mmCIF file of C-alpha atoms in Angstrom:
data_model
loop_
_atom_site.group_PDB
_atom_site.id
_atom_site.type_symbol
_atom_site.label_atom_id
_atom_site.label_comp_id
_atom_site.label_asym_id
_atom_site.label_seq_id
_atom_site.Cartn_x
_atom_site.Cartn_y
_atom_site.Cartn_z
ATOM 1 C CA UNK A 1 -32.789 29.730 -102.085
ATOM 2 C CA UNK A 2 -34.785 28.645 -99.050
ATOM 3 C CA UNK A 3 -33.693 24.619 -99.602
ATOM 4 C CA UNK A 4 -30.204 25.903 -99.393
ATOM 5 C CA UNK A 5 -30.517 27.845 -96.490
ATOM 6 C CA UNK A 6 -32.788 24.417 -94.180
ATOM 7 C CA UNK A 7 -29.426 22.525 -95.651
ATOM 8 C CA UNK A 8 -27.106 24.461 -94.008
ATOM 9 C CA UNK A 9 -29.040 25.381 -90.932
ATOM 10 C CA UNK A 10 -29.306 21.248 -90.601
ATOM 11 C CA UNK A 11 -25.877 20.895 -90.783
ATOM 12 C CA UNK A 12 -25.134 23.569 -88.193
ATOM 13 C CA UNK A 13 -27.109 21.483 -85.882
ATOM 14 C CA UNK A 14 -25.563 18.242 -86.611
ATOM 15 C CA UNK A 15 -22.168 19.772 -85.955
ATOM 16 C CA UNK A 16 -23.525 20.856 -83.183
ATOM 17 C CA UNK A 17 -24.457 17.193 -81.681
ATOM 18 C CA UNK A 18 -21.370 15.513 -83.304
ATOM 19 C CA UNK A 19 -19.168 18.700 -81.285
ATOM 20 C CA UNK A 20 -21.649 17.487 -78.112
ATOM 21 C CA UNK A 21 -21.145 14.272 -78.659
ATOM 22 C CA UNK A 22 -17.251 13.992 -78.502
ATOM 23 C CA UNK A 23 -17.472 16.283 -75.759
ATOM 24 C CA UNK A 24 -19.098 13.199 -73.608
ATOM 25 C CA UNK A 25 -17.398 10.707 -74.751
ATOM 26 C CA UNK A 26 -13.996 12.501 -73.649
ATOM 27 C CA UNK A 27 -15.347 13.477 -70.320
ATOM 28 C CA UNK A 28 -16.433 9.858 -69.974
ATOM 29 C CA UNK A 29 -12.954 8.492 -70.844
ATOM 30 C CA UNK A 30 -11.705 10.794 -68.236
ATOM 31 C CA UNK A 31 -13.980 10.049 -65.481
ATOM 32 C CA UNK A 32 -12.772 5.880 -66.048
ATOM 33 C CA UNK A 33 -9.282 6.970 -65.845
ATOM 34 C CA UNK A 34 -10.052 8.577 -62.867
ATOM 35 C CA UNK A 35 -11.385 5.738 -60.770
ATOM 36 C CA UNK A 36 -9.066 2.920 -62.574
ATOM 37 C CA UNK A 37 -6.491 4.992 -61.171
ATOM 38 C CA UNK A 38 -7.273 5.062 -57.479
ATOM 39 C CA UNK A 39 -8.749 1.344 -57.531
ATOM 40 C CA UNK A 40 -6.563 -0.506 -55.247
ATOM 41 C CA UNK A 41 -5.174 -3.769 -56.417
ATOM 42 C CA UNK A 42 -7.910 -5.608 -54.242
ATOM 43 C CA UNK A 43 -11.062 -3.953 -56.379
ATOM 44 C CA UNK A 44 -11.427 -1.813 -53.436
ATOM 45 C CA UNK A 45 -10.820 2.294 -53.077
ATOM 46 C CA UNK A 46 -7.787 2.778 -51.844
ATOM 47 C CA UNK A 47 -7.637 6.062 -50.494
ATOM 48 C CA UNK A 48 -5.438 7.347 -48.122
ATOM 49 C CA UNK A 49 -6.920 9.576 -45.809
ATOM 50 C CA UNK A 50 -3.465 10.396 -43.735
ATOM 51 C CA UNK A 51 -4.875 8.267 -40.257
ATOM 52 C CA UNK A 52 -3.338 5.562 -38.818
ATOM 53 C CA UNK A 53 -4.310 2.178 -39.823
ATOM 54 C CA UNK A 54 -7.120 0.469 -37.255
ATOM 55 C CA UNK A 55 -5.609 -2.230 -34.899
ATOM 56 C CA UNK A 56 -5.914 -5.560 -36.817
ATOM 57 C CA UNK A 57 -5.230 -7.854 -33.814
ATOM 58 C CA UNK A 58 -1.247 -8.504 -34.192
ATOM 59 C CA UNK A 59 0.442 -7.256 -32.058
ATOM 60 C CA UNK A 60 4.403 -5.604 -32.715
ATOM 61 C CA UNK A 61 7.159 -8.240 -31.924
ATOM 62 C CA UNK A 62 8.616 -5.214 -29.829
ATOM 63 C CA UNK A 63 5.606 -4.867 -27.401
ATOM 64 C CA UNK A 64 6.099 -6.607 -24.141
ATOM 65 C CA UNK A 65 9.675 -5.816 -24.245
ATOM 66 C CA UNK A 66 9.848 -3.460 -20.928
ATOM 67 C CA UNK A 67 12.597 -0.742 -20.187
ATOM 68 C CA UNK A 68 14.268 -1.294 -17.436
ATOM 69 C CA UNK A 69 14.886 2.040 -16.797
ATOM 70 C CA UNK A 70 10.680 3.202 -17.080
ATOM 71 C CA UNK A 71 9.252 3.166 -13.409
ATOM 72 C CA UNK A 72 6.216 1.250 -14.488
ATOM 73 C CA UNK A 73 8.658 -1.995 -14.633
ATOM 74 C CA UNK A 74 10.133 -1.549 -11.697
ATOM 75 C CA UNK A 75 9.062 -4.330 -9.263
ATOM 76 C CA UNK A 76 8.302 -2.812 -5.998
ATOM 77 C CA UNK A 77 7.473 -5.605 -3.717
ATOM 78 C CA UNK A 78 10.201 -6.373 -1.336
ATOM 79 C CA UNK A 79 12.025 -9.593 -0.980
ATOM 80 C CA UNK A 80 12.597 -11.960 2.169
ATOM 81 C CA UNK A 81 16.260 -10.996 3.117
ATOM 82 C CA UNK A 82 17.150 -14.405 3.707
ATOM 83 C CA UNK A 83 16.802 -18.081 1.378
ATOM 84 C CA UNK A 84 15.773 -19.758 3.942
ATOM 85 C CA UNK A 85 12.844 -17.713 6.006
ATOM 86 C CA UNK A 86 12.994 -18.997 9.637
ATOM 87 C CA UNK A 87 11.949 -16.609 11.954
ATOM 88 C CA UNK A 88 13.492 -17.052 15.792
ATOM 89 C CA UNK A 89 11.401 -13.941 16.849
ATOM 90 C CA UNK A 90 8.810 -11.379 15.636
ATOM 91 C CA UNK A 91 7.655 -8.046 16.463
ATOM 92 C CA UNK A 92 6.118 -9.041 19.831
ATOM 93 C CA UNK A 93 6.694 -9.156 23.208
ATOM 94 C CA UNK A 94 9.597 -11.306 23.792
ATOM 95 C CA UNK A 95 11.893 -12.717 26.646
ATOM 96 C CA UNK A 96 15.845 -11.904 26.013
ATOM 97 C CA UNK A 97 17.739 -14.649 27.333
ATOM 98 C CA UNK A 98 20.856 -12.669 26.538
ATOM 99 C CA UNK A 99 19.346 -9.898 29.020
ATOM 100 C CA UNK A 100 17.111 -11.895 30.991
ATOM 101 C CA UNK A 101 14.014 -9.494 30.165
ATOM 102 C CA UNK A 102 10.715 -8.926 28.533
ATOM 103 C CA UNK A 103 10.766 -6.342 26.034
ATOM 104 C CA UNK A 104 8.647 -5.584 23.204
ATOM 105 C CA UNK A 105 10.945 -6.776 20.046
ATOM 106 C CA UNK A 106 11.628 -4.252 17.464
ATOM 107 C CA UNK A 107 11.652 -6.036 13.962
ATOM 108 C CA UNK A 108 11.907 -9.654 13.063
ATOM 109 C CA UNK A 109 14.721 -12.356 13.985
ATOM 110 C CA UNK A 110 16.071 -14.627 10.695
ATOM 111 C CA UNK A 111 17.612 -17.573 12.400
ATOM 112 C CA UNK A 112 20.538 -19.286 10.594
ATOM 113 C CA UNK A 113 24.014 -20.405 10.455
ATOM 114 C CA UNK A 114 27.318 -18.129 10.354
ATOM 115 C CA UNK A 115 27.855 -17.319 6.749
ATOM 116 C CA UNK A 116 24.202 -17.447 5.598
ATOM 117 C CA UNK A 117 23.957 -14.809 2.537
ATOM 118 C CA UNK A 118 22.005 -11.766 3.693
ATOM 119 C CA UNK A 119 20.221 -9.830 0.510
ATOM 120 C CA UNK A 120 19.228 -6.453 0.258
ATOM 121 C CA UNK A 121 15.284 -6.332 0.258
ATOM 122 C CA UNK A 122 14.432 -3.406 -2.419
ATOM 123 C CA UNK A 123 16.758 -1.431 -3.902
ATOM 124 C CA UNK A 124 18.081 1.677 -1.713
ATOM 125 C CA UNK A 125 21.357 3.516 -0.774
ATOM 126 C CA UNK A 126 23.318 2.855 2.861
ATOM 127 C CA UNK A 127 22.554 5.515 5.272
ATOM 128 C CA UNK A 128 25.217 4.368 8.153
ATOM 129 C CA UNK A 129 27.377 1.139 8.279
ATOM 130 C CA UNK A 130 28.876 -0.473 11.283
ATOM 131 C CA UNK A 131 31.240 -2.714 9.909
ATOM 132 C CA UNK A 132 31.891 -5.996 12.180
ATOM 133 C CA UNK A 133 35.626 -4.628 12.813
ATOM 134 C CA UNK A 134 34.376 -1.940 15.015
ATOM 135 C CA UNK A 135 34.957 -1.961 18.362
ATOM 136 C CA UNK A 136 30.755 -1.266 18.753
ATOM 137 C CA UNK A 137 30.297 -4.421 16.587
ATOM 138 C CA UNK A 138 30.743 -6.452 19.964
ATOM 139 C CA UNK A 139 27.235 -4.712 21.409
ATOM 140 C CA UNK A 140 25.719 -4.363 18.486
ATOM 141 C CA UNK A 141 27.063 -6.602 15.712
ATOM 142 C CA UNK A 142 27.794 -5.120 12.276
ATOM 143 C CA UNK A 143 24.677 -3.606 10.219
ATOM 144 C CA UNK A 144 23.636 -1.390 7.390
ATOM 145 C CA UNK A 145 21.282 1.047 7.597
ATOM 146 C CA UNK A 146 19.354 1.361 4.414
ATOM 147 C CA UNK A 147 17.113 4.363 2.980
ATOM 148 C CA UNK A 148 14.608 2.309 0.628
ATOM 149 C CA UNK A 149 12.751 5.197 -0.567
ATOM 150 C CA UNK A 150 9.184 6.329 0.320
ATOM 151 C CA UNK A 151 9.944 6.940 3.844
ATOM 152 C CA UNK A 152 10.967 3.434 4.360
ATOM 153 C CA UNK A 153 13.872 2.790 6.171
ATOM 154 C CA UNK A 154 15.529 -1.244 7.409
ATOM 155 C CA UNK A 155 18.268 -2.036 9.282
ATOM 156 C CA UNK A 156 20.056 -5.301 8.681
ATOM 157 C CA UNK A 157 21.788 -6.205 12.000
ATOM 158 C CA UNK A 158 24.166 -9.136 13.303
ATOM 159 C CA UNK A 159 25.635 -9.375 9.739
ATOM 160 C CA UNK A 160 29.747 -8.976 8.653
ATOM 161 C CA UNK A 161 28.835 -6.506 5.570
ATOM 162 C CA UNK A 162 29.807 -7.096 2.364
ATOM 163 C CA UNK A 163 33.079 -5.656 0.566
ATOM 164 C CA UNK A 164 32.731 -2.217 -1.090
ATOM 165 C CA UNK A 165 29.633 -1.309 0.741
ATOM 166 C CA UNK A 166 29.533 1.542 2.136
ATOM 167 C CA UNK A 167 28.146 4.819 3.255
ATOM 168 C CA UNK A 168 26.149 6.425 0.625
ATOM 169 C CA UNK A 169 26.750 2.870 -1.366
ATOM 170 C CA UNK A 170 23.667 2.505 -4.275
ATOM 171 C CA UNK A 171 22.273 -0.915 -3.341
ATOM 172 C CA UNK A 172 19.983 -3.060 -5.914
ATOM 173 C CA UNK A 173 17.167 -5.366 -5.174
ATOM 174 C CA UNK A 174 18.597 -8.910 -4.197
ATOM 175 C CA UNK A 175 22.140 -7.885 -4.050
ATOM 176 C CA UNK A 176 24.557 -9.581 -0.963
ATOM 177 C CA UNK A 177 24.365 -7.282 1.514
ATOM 178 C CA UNK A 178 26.709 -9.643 3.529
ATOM 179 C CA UNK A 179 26.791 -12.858 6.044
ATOM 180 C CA UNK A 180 25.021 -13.622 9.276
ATOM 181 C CA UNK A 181 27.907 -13.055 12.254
ATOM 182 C CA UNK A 182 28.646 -15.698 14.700
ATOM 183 C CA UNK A 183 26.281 -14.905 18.007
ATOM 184 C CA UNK A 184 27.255 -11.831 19.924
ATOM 185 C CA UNK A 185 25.818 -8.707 21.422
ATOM 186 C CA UNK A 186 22.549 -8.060 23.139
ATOM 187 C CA UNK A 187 20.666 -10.618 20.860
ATOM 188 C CA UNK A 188 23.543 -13.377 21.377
ATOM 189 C CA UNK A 189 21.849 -16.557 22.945
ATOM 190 C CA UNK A 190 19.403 -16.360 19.872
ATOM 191 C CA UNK A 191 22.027 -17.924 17.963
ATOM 192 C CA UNK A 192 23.361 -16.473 14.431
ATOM 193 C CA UNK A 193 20.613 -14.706 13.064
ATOM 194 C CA UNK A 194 19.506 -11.790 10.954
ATOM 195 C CA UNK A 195 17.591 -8.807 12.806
ATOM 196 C CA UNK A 196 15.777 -6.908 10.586
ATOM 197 C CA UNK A 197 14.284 -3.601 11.896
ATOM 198 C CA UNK A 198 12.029 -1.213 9.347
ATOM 199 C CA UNK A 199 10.659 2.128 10.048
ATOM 200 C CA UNK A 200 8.314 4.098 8.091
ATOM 201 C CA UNK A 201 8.485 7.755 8.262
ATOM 202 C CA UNK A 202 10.877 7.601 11.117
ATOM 203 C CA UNK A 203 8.173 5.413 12.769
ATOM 204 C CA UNK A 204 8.899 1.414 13.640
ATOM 205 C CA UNK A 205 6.478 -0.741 11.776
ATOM 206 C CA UNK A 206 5.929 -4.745 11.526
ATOM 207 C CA UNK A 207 7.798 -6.123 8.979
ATOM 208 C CA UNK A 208 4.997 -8.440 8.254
ATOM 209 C CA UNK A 209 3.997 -5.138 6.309
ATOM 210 C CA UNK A 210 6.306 -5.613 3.354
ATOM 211 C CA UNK A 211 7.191 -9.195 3.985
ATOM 212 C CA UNK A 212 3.903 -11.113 4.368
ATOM 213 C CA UNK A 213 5.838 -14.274 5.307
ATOM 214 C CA UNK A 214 4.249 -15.269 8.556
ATOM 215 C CA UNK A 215 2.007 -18.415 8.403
ATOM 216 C CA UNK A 216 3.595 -18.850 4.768
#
């Protein structure tokens, strides 16, 4: 009676280990499933935590490719109004042969021939135009009067403006303002020339401040 309980109490407890041991073996099975699964193709994890990928050094065919429209391309450095930068007189104290006096000159004297192009510095939009059919032209010559932005202000005098420009006209950097006149008014025995005046704040200034051409 006592052998045949030991038999079966032995083969409760190697149930017991065989049950055990399946148990493992199915948990193991699991757990390589598991990490076969989210192996990348490489050998490596391949996780994806949801951040961005770091910056491997190439850089997108679209970068560098600037809106025209974003302020941070805009080029703010102003251009020579003329091609050809000769300068007949400066912001100094000059004699005017046409008046026969000294007088402190207001801006900066382009020298060139009738017909010479005549290009708008930075862009802007026309305050006041004196076209060169006005009777005030003969004094004064034609001109534009430009509001640059910033406070900055240039007038481009002694020129015949261009066609379609005119008061409250939007003007872009390097556009044809117009041509140098023949020689007339107060400035006339300079010969044809551009005179360029800029203020600042409603203040004149040296044009050599935005320019930078002398001694170039």
């Amino acid at each position: 009676m006592k052998n045949q309980e030991t038999k079966k109490s032995k083969k409760k407890v190697l149930l017991y280990y065989l049950i055990l041991a399946a148990c493992l073996l199915v948990i193991a099975a699991v757990t390589v499933t598991v990490i076969f699964t989210v192996r990348g193709s490489d050998g490596n994890l391949s996780i994806d935590s949801g951040t961005e990928k770091p910056d491997d050094g190439n850089k997108d065919p679209d970068e560098g490719n600037k809106d025209p429209d974003d302020p941070a391309s805009v080029d703010t450095s102003y251009l020579a109004p003329v091609k050809a930068v000769a300068l007949a007189n400066e912001f100094d104290l000059i004699h005017n042969e046409t008046l026969d006096w000294y007088y402190r000159h207001e801006g900066f004297d382009f020298a060139g021939n009738t017909g010479d192009e005549v290009v708008a510095m930075q862009d802007g939009t026309v305050k006041s135009v004196v076209y060169e059919t006005d009777p005030s032209a003969v004094i004064t010559g034609g001109y534009l009067e430009i509001d640059h932005g910033n406070g900055i202000v240039a007038t481009y005098q002694f020129i015949d403006v261009a066609a379609g420009i005119g008061r409250g006209s939007v003007i872009k950097r390097g556009q044809i303002l117009g041509k140098m006149s023949e020689e007339l008014g107060t400035e006339k025995y300079v010969g044809a020339h551009l005179h360029l005046e800029i203020r600042e704040n409603c203040e004149l200034v040296d044009p050599q401040t935005f320019l930078e051409i002398i001694g170039k």
